[in-house]
């Protein structure tokens, strides 16, 4: 019997509803397999902040640090900001990314067979599912998020943080706000190396089955991107079996939509990755399908890419699959880091259950053209998993 501790961070808005569905799957794994999960649920987020003056309870960061893994619902609530303007709840998501050095934000974009896209206002199957299977790696500890990450981490750990110095900006007048965007050699090396490592384990790009890592930057303009690309070139030399190519972020957004099949692994800096992955989610059926992992060398936090959707909160209508797929990534990561084959098999069963459910297309939420509820989708997945585990 292998036991793992998981911190559940339901967070804001629809976060608790989607985390509930993931917990049903974890309960089932506890019941049916020799893998056991202990949960530690931590209330947190912007709404929690409005009610309590804190983003989460004292000691929460340590609880996360001591757990084997973490699963987060969503962070963000209208009007929930700290006095200094920071997002309330940032201490949770940005504080953990920075404080636990979760440098690789791994965001797969994979289209399941049968997914109905909502493009131009109509539901239709636009892309052949086999054409969309890429993975975007977003750097998670520096870049344009640097200041916010540092401040959020400092609130949890009490460590010192970076304050932007007073600078003169000739030619500008009136009040000026600015965010530093540092890109470091160390930060770039580790995310780019991770991209090559992930590519070596995948099946290549759908168009030609070739392993390929694409460096997405804006090195025609930004110095940080020039350093990023230089480091990319150096690391690429050590991987002659993997093809490389480059794209500026603006052109990349166009190619991503037009020729997703040409991409295998894409590596980029923090803010570019944030933006590109929301766009990319459209290729897989929308934000209700987009899963992610924030992965470091010792810790990992898994979360759907979507936000807290305040207007849908409590209505039991949002798609829980982004969270279930994030749970799948968590099971796989735990299996790999603990050499537990059973966990890897269970993670494969989650993928199968989701794939079968979508292919059948009967029990899907509104975003995929259906009318089932969040909990109906969760319950149906539990039913499918039960059959697969029996
Ligand atoms: C994401 C989210 C976060 C981010 C927010 C909630 C701080 O948009 O995970 O993509 O900007 O990274
Ligand atoms: Mn985002």
CSV table of C-alpha atoms and ligand atoms in Angstrom, one decimal:
chain,number,residue,atom,x,y,z
A,1,UNK,CA,0.0,0.0,0.0
A,2,UNK,CA,1.5,3.3,-1.1
A,3,UNK,CA,0.2,6.4,0.5
A,4,UNK,CA,0.4,9.9,-0.9
A,5,UNK,CA,-0.6,13.2,0.7
A,6,UNK,CA,-2.4,15.6,-1.6
A,7,UNK,CA,-3.3,19.2,-0.7
A,8,UNK,CA,-6.6,20.3,-2.3
A,9,UNK,CA,-6.9,24.0,-2.9
A,10,UNK,CA,-10.5,24.5,-4.2
A,11,UNK,CA,-10.1,28.3,-4.3
A,12,UNK,CA,-12.6,30.7,-5.8
A,13,UNK,CA,-15.8,30.6,-7.9
A,14,UNK,CA,-16.2,27.3,-9.7
A,15,UNK,CA,-13.0,26.0,-8.2
A,16,UNK,CA,-14.7,24.0,-5.4
A,17,UNK,CA,-17.2,22.4,-7.9
A,18,UNK,CA,-14.5,21.1,-10.2
A,19,UNK,CA,-12.2,20.0,-7.3
A,20,UNK,CA,-15.2,17.9,-5.9
A,21,UNK,CA,-15.3,15.9,-9.1
A,22,UNK,CA,-11.5,15.2,-8.9
A,23,UNK,CA,-12.0,14.2,-5.3
A,24,UNK,CA,-14.6,11.6,-6.4
A,25,UNK,CA,-11.9,10.0,-8.6
A,26,UNK,CA,-9.4,10.1,-5.8
A,27,UNK,CA,-11.9,8.4,-3.4
A,28,UNK,CA,-12.5,5.7,-6.0
A,29,UNK,CA,-8.8,5.1,-6.3
A,30,UNK,CA,-8.6,4.8,-2.5
A,31,UNK,CA,-11.4,2.3,-2.6
A,32,UNK,CA,-10.4,0.2,-5.6
A,33,UNK,CA,-6.6,0.1,-5.8
A,34,UNK,CA,-3.6,-0.3,-3.5
A,35,UNK,CA,-2.8,3.3,-3.9
A,36,UNK,CA,-4.0,5.5,-1.1
A,37,UNK,CA,-4.5,9.3,-0.9
A,38,UNK,CA,-4.7,11.4,2.2
A,39,UNK,CA,-6.2,14.8,1.6
A,40,UNK,CA,-5.6,18.1,3.3
A,41,UNK,CA,-8.1,20.7,2.0
A,42,UNK,CA,-7.1,24.3,2.4
A,43,UNK,CA,-9.7,27.1,1.8
A,44,UNK,CA,-8.1,29.9,0.0
A,45,UNK,CA,-8.5,32.6,-2.7
A,46,UNK,CA,-9.8,36.1,-3.3
A,47,UNK,CA,-13.3,35.6,-1.8
A,48,UNK,CA,-11.7,34.0,1.3
A,49,UNK,CA,-9.5,37.1,1.5
A,50,UNK,CA,-12.5,39.4,1.4
A,51,UNK,CA,-14.1,37.4,4.2
A,52,UNK,CA,-11.0,36.9,6.4
A,53,UNK,CA,-8.3,39.4,5.4
A,54,UNK,CA,-6.1,36.5,4.5
A,55,UNK,CA,-5.5,34.6,1.3
A,56,UNK,CA,-5.3,31.3,3.2
A,57,UNK,CA,-4.7,30.3,6.8
A,58,UNK,CA,-1.3,30.8,8.4
A,59,UNK,CA,0.9,27.7,7.9
A,60,UNK,CA,-0.7,26.8,4.6
A,61,UNK,CA,2.5,27.2,2.6
A,62,UNK,CA,4.3,24.7,4.9
A,63,UNK,CA,1.4,22.2,4.5
A,64,UNK,CA,1.8,22.5,0.7
A,65,UNK,CA,5.5,22.1,0.9
A,66,UNK,CA,5.2,19.0,3.0
A,67,UNK,CA,2.7,17.3,0.8
A,68,UNK,CA,3.5,14.9,-2.0
A,69,UNK,CA,1.4,17.0,-4.4
A,70,UNK,CA,-1.2,19.7,-4.8
A,71,UNK,CA,-4.3,20.2,-6.9
A,72,UNK,CA,-5.8,23.7,-7.3
A,73,UNK,CA,-9.3,24.7,-8.6
A,74,UNK,CA,-9.1,28.4,-9.5
A,75,UNK,CA,-8.0,31.7,-8.0
A,76,UNK,CA,-9.6,35.1,-8.6
A,77,UNK,CA,-12.7,36.9,-7.3
A,78,UNK,CA,-14.2,40.2,-8.5
A,79,UNK,CA,-12.8,43.1,-6.4
A,80,UNK,CA,-10.4,40.9,-4.4
A,81,UNK,CA,-7.2,42.9,-4.4
A,82,UNK,CA,-4.7,43.7,-1.7
A,83,UNK,CA,-3.9,47.3,-0.8
A,84,UNK,CA,-0.8,47.3,-3.0
A,85,UNK,CA,-2.9,46.2,-6.0
A,86,UNK,CA,-1.8,42.6,-6.0
A,87,UNK,CA,-4.3,39.9,-6.9
A,88,UNK,CA,-5.8,38.5,-3.6
A,89,UNK,CA,-5.2,34.8,-3.9
A,90,UNK,CA,-1.9,35.4,-5.7
A,91,UNK,CA,-0.1,34.3,-2.5
A,92,UNK,CA,-1.6,30.8,-3.3
A,93,UNK,CA,-0.9,30.3,-7.0
A,94,UNK,CA,2.0,32.7,-7.5
A,95,UNK,CA,3.4,32.1,-4.0
A,96,UNK,CA,3.6,28.4,-4.6
A,97,UNK,CA,5.0,28.7,-8.1
A,98,UNK,CA,7.8,30.9,-6.8
A,99,UNK,CA,8.2,29.6,-3.3
A,100,UNK,CA,8.4,26.0,-4.3
A,101,UNK,CA,10.4,26.7,-7.5
A,102,UNK,CA,7.8,25.2,-9.8
A,103,UNK,CA,9.6,26.5,-12.8
A,104,UNK,CA,7.9,24.4,-15.5
A,105,UNK,CA,4.3,25.2,-16.3
A,106,UNK,CA,3.4,22.3,-18.5
A,107,UNK,CA,0.3,22.9,-20.6
A,108,UNK,CA,-0.6,20.1,-23.0
A,109,UNK,CA,-3.0,21.0,-25.8
A,110,UNK,CA,-4.6,17.8,-26.9
A,111,UNK,CA,-7.8,17.4,-28.8
A,112,UNK,CA,-10.0,14.4,-27.8
A,113,UNK,CA,-11.9,12.7,-30.5
A,114,UNK,CA,-15.5,14.0,-30.9
A,115,UNK,CA,-15.0,17.4,-29.2
A,116,UNK,CA,-17.3,20.0,-30.5
A,117,UNK,CA,-15.6,23.4,-30.9
A,118,UNK,CA,-17.4,26.6,-30.5
A,119,UNK,CA,-16.0,28.8,-33.1
A,120,UNK,CA,-17.9,31.6,-34.8
A,121,UNK,CA,-20.7,31.0,-32.3
A,122,UNK,CA,-21.6,27.6,-33.5
A,123,UNK,CA,-20.7,24.1,-32.3
A,124,UNK,CA,-19.0,22.0,-34.8
A,125,UNK,CA,-16.1,19.6,-35.1
A,126,UNK,CA,-13.5,21.7,-37.0
A,127,UNK,CA,-10.2,19.9,-36.6
A,128,UNK,CA,-9.4,16.3,-36.9
A,129,UNK,CA,-8.3,15.3,-33.4
A,130,UNK,CA,-5.1,13.8,-34.6
A,131,UNK,CA,-3.9,17.2,-35.7
A,132,UNK,CA,-3.8,18.7,-32.2
A,133,UNK,CA,-1.4,17.2,-29.8
A,134,UNK,CA,1.3,19.6,-28.6
A,135,UNK,CA,2.6,20.7,-25.3
A,136,UNK,CA,3.4,24.3,-24.4
A,137,UNK,CA,6.0,24.9,-21.7
A,138,UNK,CA,5.7,28.2,-19.9
A,139,UNK,CA,8.5,29.5,-17.7
A,140,UNK,CA,6.9,30.0,-14.3
A,141,UNK,CA,9.3,31.8,-12.0
A,142,UNK,CA,10.5,35.0,-13.7
A,143,UNK,CA,9.8,37.1,-16.8
A,144,UNK,CA,7.0,39.7,-16.6
A,145,UNK,CA,5.5,37.9,-13.5
A,146,UNK,CA,8.8,38.4,-11.6
A,147,UNK,CA,7.6,41.2,-9.3
A,148,UNK,CA,4.2,39.7,-8.5
A,149,UNK,CA,5.8,36.3,-7.9
A,150,UNK,CA,8.4,37.7,-5.5
A,151,UNK,CA,5.8,39.7,-3.6
A,152,UNK,CA,3.4,36.7,-3.4
A,153,UNK,CA,6.1,34.4,-2.2
A,154,UNK,CA,7.3,36.8,0.4
A,155,UNK,CA,3.8,36.9,1.9
A,156,UNK,CA,3.9,33.2,2.5
A,157,UNK,CA,7.5,32.6,3.5
A,158,UNK,CA,8.4,36.0,5.1
A,159,UNK,CA,11.5,36.1,2.9
A,160,UNK,CA,12.7,39.4,1.5
A,161,UNK,CA,11.4,40.4,-1.9
A,162,UNK,CA,12.3,42.5,-4.8
A,163,UNK,CA,10.9,46.0,-5.1
A,164,UNK,CA,11.4,47.7,-8.4
A,165,UNK,CA,13.8,50.6,-8.0
A,166,UNK,CA,12.8,54.1,-8.8
A,167,UNK,CA,14.0,54.7,-12.3
A,168,UNK,CA,13.8,57.6,-14.7
A,169,UNK,CA,12.0,57.0,-17.9
A,170,UNK,CA,13.0,59.9,-20.2
A,171,UNK,CA,10.2,61.0,-22.5
A,172,UNK,CA,7.4,59.7,-20.2
A,173,UNK,CA,5.6,62.0,-17.8
A,174,UNK,CA,3.0,61.8,-15.1
A,175,UNK,CA,2.6,58.7,-13.0
A,176,UNK,CA,4.5,55.7,-14.3
A,177,UNK,CA,4.1,52.1,-13.3
A,178,UNK,CA,6.5,49.4,-14.6
A,179,UNK,CA,7.1,45.8,-14.2
A,180,UNK,CA,10.6,44.4,-14.6
A,181,UNK,CA,10.9,41.4,-17.0
A,182,UNK,CA,14.1,39.7,-16.0
A,183,UNK,CA,15.1,36.5,-17.9
A,184,UNK,CA,18.0,34.6,-16.4
A,185,UNK,CA,20.4,32.1,-17.7
A,186,UNK,CA,19.5,29.6,-14.9
A,187,UNK,CA,15.7,30.1,-15.4
A,188,UNK,CA,16.0,29.7,-19.2
A,189,UNK,CA,18.3,26.7,-19.0
A,190,UNK,CA,16.0,24.6,-16.8
A,191,UNK,CA,12.8,25.3,-18.7
A,192,UNK,CA,14.4,24.8,-22.1
A,193,UNK,CA,16.1,21.6,-20.9
A,194,UNK,CA,12.7,20.4,-19.7
A,195,UNK,CA,11.2,21.1,-23.1
A,196,UNK,CA,13.8,18.8,-24.8
A,197,UNK,CA,13.2,16.1,-22.1
A,198,UNK,CA,9.5,16.2,-22.7
A,199,UNK,CA,9.9,16.1,-26.4
A,200,UNK,CA,12.1,13.0,-26.2
A,201,UNK,CA,9.3,11.2,-24.4
A,202,UNK,CA,6.5,12.1,-26.9
A,203,UNK,CA,5.6,10.9,-30.3
A,204,UNK,CA,6.7,14.1,-32.2
A,205,UNK,CA,4.5,16.5,-34.1
A,206,UNK,CA,1.3,15.1,-35.6
A,207,UNK,CA,2.2,16.3,-39.1
A,208,UNK,CA,5.4,14.2,-39.5
A,209,UNK,CA,5.9,12.4,-36.2
A,210,UNK,CA,9.2,14.3,-35.7
A,211,UNK,CA,10.3,15.4,-32.3
A,212,UNK,CA,10.6,19.1,-32.5
A,213,UNK,CA,11.0,21.9,-29.9
A,214,UNK,CA,9.9,25.4,-30.9
A,215,UNK,CA,11.4,28.4,-29.2
A,216,UNK,CA,8.8,31.2,-29.0
A,217,UNK,CA,10.1,34.6,-28.1
A,218,UNK,CA,10.3,38.2,-29.3
A,219,UNK,CA,14.0,38.3,-29.8
A,220,UNK,CA,13.7,40.8,-32.6
A,221,UNK,CA,12.8,43.3,-29.9
A,222,UNK,CA,13.5,42.2,-26.3
A,223,UNK,CA,16.9,41.5,-24.7
A,224,UNK,CA,15.6,38.9,-22.4
A,225,UNK,CA,14.3,37.0,-25.4
A,226,UNK,CA,17.7,37.3,-27.0
A,227,UNK,CA,19.3,35.6,-24.0
A,228,UNK,CA,16.5,33.0,-24.0
A,229,UNK,CA,17.1,32.2,-27.7
A,230,UNK,CA,20.9,32.0,-27.2
A,231,UNK,CA,20.4,29.5,-24.4
A,232,UNK,CA,17.9,27.6,-26.5
A,233,UNK,CA,20.5,27.2,-29.3
A,234,UNK,CA,23.2,26.0,-26.8
A,235,UNK,CA,20.9,23.4,-25.3
A,236,UNK,CA,19.6,22.3,-28.8
A,237,UNK,CA,23.2,21.3,-29.7
A,238,UNK,CA,23.1,18.6,-27.2
A,239,UNK,CA,19.9,17.1,-28.7
A,240,UNK,CA,20.7,16.4,-32.3
A,241,UNK,CA,17.9,13.9,-32.6
A,242,UNK,CA,15.3,16.6,-31.9
A,243,UNK,CA,14.5,19.3,-34.5
A,244,UNK,CA,14.2,22.9,-33.5
A,245,UNK,CA,12.5,25.9,-34.9
A,246,UNK,CA,11.7,29.5,-33.8
A,247,UNK,CA,8.7,31.7,-33.8
A,248,UNK,CA,8.1,35.2,-32.6
A,249,UNK,CA,5.2,35.2,-30.3
A,250,UNK,CA,3.0,37.3,-32.6
A,251,UNK,CA,3.4,35.1,-35.6
A,252,UNK,CA,3.2,32.0,-33.3
A,253,UNK,CA,-0.4,32.8,-32.4
A,254,UNK,CA,-1.3,32.7,-36.1
A,255,UNK,CA,0.6,29.5,-36.8
A,256,UNK,CA,-0.7,27.8,-33.7
A,257,UNK,CA,-4.3,28.2,-35.0
A,258,UNK,CA,-3.5,27.5,-38.6
A,259,UNK,CA,-1.1,24.6,-38.3
A,260,UNK,CA,-1.2,23.1,-34.9
A,261,UNK,CA,-0.1,19.8,-36.3
A,262,UNK,CA,3.4,21.1,-36.9
A,263,UNK,CA,4.1,21.6,-33.2
A,264,UNK,CA,5.4,19.0,-30.7
A,265,UNK,CA,6.8,20.9,-27.8
A,266,UNK,CA,6.9,24.7,-27.5
A,267,UNK,CA,8.9,26.6,-25.0
A,268,UNK,CA,8.4,30.2,-24.0
A,269,UNK,CA,8.7,32.8,-21.3
A,270,UNK,CA,6.1,33.4,-18.6
A,271,UNK,CA,3.6,36.0,-19.9
A,272,UNK,CA,3.8,34.8,-23.5
A,273,UNK,CA,3.0,31.3,-22.3
A,274,UNK,CA,0.1,32.6,-20.2
A,275,UNK,CA,-1.5,34.2,-23.3
A,276,UNK,CA,-0.7,31.5,-25.8
A,277,UNK,CA,-2.2,28.8,-23.8
A,278,UNK,CA,-5.6,30.5,-23.4
A,279,UNK,CA,-5.6,30.8,-27.2
A,280,UNK,CA,-4.4,27.2,-27.6
A,281,UNK,CA,-7.2,26.0,-25.4
A,282,UNK,CA,-9.6,26.8,-28.3
A,283,UNK,CA,-7.9,24.0,-30.3
A,284,UNK,CA,-8.9,21.4,-27.7
A,285,UNK,CA,-12.4,22.6,-27.1
A,286,UNK,CA,-11.9,25.6,-24.9
A,287,UNK,CA,-10.8,26.3,-21.3
A,288,UNK,CA,-13.0,23.5,-20.0
A,289,UNK,CA,-10.5,21.1,-21.5
A,290,UNK,CA,-7.2,22.7,-20.7
A,291,UNK,CA,-5.1,21.0,-18.0
A,292,UNK,CA,-1.7,22.0,-16.5
A,293,UNK,CA,1.0,21.1,-14.1
A,294,UNK,CA,3.4,23.5,-12.3
A,295,UNK,CA,6.4,21.3,-11.9
A,296,UNK,CA,9.7,21.8,-10.1
A,297,UNK,CA,12.4,19.4,-9.2
A,298,UNK,CA,10.8,18.4,-5.8
A,299,UNK,CA,7.2,19.7,-5.8
A,300,UNK,CA,4.3,20.0,-8.2
A,301,UNK,CA,1.0,21.8,-8.3
A,302,UNK,CA,-1.7,20.8,-10.8
A,303,UNK,CA,-4.5,23.0,-11.9
A,304,UNK,CA,-6.9,23.6,-14.8
A,305,UNK,CA,-5.8,26.6,-17.0
A,306,UNK,CA,-9.2,28.2,-16.6
A,307,UNK,CA,-10.1,30.9,-14.1
A,308,UNK,CA,-12.8,30.9,-11.4
A,309,UNK,CA,-15.7,31.9,-13.7
A,310,UNK,CA,-17.5,33.9,-11.0
A,311,UNK,CA,-20.7,34.2,-13.1
A,312,UNK,CA,-21.1,30.4,-13.2
A,313,UNK,CA,-20.1,29.7,-9.6
A,314,UNK,CA,-22.4,27.5,-7.7
A,315,UNK,CA,-24.5,26.6,-10.8
A,316,UNK,CA,-23.0,23.2,-11.3
A,317,UNK,CA,-22.6,23.7,-15.1
A,318,UNK,CA,-18.9,24.2,-15.8
A,319,UNK,CA,-16.8,21.5,-17.4
A,320,UNK,CA,-14.8,19.6,-14.8
A,321,UNK,CA,-12.6,17.8,-17.4
A,322,UNK,CA,-9.8,20.4,-17.3
A,323,UNK,CA,-9.4,19.6,-13.6
A,324,UNK,CA,-9.8,15.8,-14.1
A,325,UNK,CA,-7.1,16.0,-16.8
A,326,UNK,CA,-4.9,18.0,-14.4
A,327,UNK,CA,-5.5,15.2,-11.8
A,328,UNK,CA,-4.4,12.7,-14.5
A,329,UNK,CA,-1.2,14.7,-14.9
A,330,UNK,CA,-0.7,14.6,-11.2
A,331,UNK,CA,-1.2,10.8,-11.0
A,332,UNK,CA,1.3,10.4,-13.8
A,333,UNK,CA,3.8,12.7,-12.2
A,334,UNK,CA,3.5,11.0,-8.8
A,335,UNK,CA,3.9,7.6,-10.5
A,336,UNK,CA,7.0,8.7,-12.4
A,337,UNK,CA,8.7,10.4,-9.4
A,338,UNK,CA,7.9,7.5,-7.0
A,339,UNK,CA,8.5,4.7,-9.5
A,340,UNK,CA,4.9,3.6,-9.0
A,341,UNK,CA,3.7,1.8,-12.1
A,342,UNK,CA,0.2,1.3,-10.7
A,343,UNK,CA,-0.3,5.0,-10.5
A,344,UNK,CA,0.8,5.4,-14.1
A,345,UNK,CA,-1.6,2.8,-15.2
A,346,UNK,CA,-4.4,4.5,-13.2
A,347,UNK,CA,-3.5,7.8,-14.9
A,348,UNK,CA,-3.9,6.1,-18.3
A,349,UNK,CA,-7.3,4.9,-17.2
A,350,UNK,CA,-8.3,8.4,-16.4
A,351,UNK,CA,-7.3,9.4,-20.0
A,352,UNK,CA,-9.3,6.5,-21.3
A,353,UNK,CA,-12.4,7.3,-19.3
A,354,UNK,CA,-12.4,10.9,-20.4
A,355,UNK,CA,-11.7,9.9,-24.1
A,356,UNK,CA,-14.6,7.4,-24.1
A,357,UNK,CA,-17.0,9.8,-22.5
A,358,UNK,CA,-16.2,12.6,-25.0
A,359,UNK,CA,-16.2,10.2,-27.9
A,360,UNK,CA,-19.7,9.0,-26.9
A,361,UNK,CA,-20.7,12.7,-26.5
A,362,UNK,CA,-23.8,12.0,-24.3
A,363,UNK,CA,-22.7,13.4,-21.0
A,364,UNK,CA,-20.9,16.6,-21.7
A,365,UNK,CA,-21.3,20.2,-20.4
A,366,UNK,CA,-22.6,23.2,-22.3
A,367,UNK,CA,-19.2,24.3,-23.5
A,368,UNK,CA,-19.0,21.1,-25.6
A,369,UNK,CA,-22.5,21.4,-26.9
A,370,UNK,CA,-24.1,19.3,-24.2
A,371,UNK,CA,-26.4,20.0,-21.3
A,372,UNK,CA,-25.0,17.8,-18.5
A,373,UNK,CA,-24.0,19.3,-15.2
A,374,UNK,CA,-20.6,19.4,-13.6
A,375,UNK,CA,-21.5,16.6,-11.2
A,376,UNK,CA,-23.1,14.4,-13.9
A,377,UNK,CA,-19.9,14.5,-15.8
A,378,UNK,CA,-17.9,13.7,-12.7
A,379,UNK,CA,-20.3,10.8,-11.7
A,380,UNK,CA,-20.2,9.4,-15.2
A,381,UNK,CA,-16.4,9.4,-15.1
A,382,UNK,CA,-16.5,7.6,-11.7
A,383,UNK,CA,-18.7,5.0,-13.3
A,384,UNK,CA,-16.4,4.5,-16.2
A,385,UNK,CA,-13.3,4.4,-13.9
A,386,UNK,CA,-15.1,1.8,-11.7
A,387,UNK,CA,-15.7,-0.4,-14.8
A,388,UNK,CA,-12.1,0.0,-15.8
A,389,UNK,CA,-10.7,-0.8,-12.4
A,390,UNK,CA,-13.0,-3.8,-11.7
B,1,LIG,C1,-3.0,31.1,-15.2
B,1,LIG,C2,-3.7,32.2,-14.6
B,1,LIG,C3,-2.8,32.9,-13.5
B,1,LIG,C4,-1.6,33.4,-14.3
B,1,LIG,C5,-3.5,34.0,-12.7
B,1,LIG,C6,-4.7,33.4,-11.9
B,1,LIG,C7,-2.5,34.6,-11.7
B,1,LIG,O1,-4.1,33.1,-15.5
B,1,LIG,O2,-2.6,30.1,-14.5
B,1,LIG,O3,-2.8,31.1,-16.4
B,1,LIG,O4,-1.7,34.6,-14.8
B,1,LIG,O5,-0.6,32.7,-14.4
B,2,LIG,MN1,-3.7,32.5,-17.5
